[in-house]
Amino acid sequence: MDRLDNTVRPYAWGSPTAIPHLLGVEPTGEPQAEMWMGAHPGAPSRTARGTLVDVIDADPERELGAGAVAKFGPRLPFLLKILAAGAPLSLQVHPDLAQAAEGYADEERRGIPVDAPHRNYKDANHKPELICALTEFDGLCGFRDPVRAADLIDGLGVASLKPYVDLLHGQPEEAALREVLTAILTADPQKMAHTVAEAAAACARLGGDYAPYADLAQHYPGDPGVIAAMLLNHVRLQPGEALFLGAGIPHAYISGLGVEIMANSDNVLRCGLTPKHVDVPELLRVVRFEASDPGVLRPEASPAGEEVYDTPIDEFRLSRYVLPEGGTARDLTLGTPQILLCTAGSVRAGEHELNPGQSVFVPAGEKAEISGTGTIFRATVIV
């Protein structure tokens, strides 16, 4: 197996302290948002044999296994991250596989450079993802029932929001959510900025269920995403709990440290809480306008001690092992590629001693035994 040397991405919303604290190093004072583990060309992990992209390209079947190559092609189909949100991320959705392929082909035909700020589709893949909390973790996930959203917005007492309240009460679910989100995102920017300011002041005064939206407005003053966020479920995960985010589900992470895994894609359509491009027509094509329970996931334990986060897709499978003091070694050998990430304690993986934030890549079929005291997350695929 290969010890991984991983890149930390310094996005502005990142926490300056959470990832350094996990790694046991001094903060630099700069935001540290995501540590990437995998073979994404934007920031591939490095090994003694070269980047993980180079390693896999040299012999895909040896590294990934014949089954994974046959199902997903000669590439690692997932990206594993440690994510540290010190400020809210943009409100966003991801396309399904057909939408991604269609959108990517269309933008290629139109000759839009892949790095253009108004480009929506960087690749032809979908981007389902799972976030598992390492600390208390706040986020937004999926639409509320329209009546509940109406009551929340009405409670602000802001007159300019009354038309949205009436739409949410007066239309069937899908139409209500679609019409209100469309109205928010296409409103006159100056008028909306004034509405957001009024709403933010009310949220700060009321506190309680309104506190998260006051925080959003503090980070993104005047942004229509503050009002759009009130259409969504607010979720607070405890350590070990997770959220699965499928195609078309609007979501945003607000604060906290977690392990994130996703299909290997960069496709994001933004709804707000961002200075970046918001393509309203394409966004409305992708969003699923239906109320849903956010569906907090808790791991299902097996007799072998593996705790699995069950999701409906095959590009990734995330589980964890909590190794007690004095416990026996565990054999994790699989016929599929694995990344093993330590998040607590000190765990030996093969010949590598892993401390929090350290990881290894295990080629398909290679012996993988872990021992010690701590927590290991295991990322692999289903074939």
mmCIF file with all atom_site columns, C-alpha atoms in Angstrom, residues 82 150 185:
data_model
loop_
_atom_site.group_PDB
_atom_site.id
_atom_site.type_symbol
_atom_site.label_atom_id
_atom_site.label_alt_id
_atom_site.label_comp_id
_atom_site.label_asym_id
_atom_site.label_entity_id
_atom_site.label_seq_id
_atom_site.pdbx_PDB_ins_code
_atom_site.Cartn_x
_atom_site.Cartn_y
_atom_site.Cartn_z
_atom_site.occupancy
_atom_site.B_iso_or_equiv
_atom_site.pdbx_formal_charge
_atom_site.auth_seq_id
_atom_site.auth_comp_id
_atom_site.auth_asym_id
_atom_site.auth_atom_id
_atom_site.pdbx_PDB_model_num
ATOM 1 C CA . ILE A 1 82  ? -11.581 16.129 4.914  1.00 0.00 ? 82  ILE A CA 1
ATOM 2 C CA . ALA A 1 150 ? -44.161 29.626 4.626  1.00 0.00 ? 150 ALA A CA 1
ATOM 3 C CA . LEU A 1 185 ? -33.407 34.235 -7.885 1.00 0.00 ? 185 LEU A CA 1
#
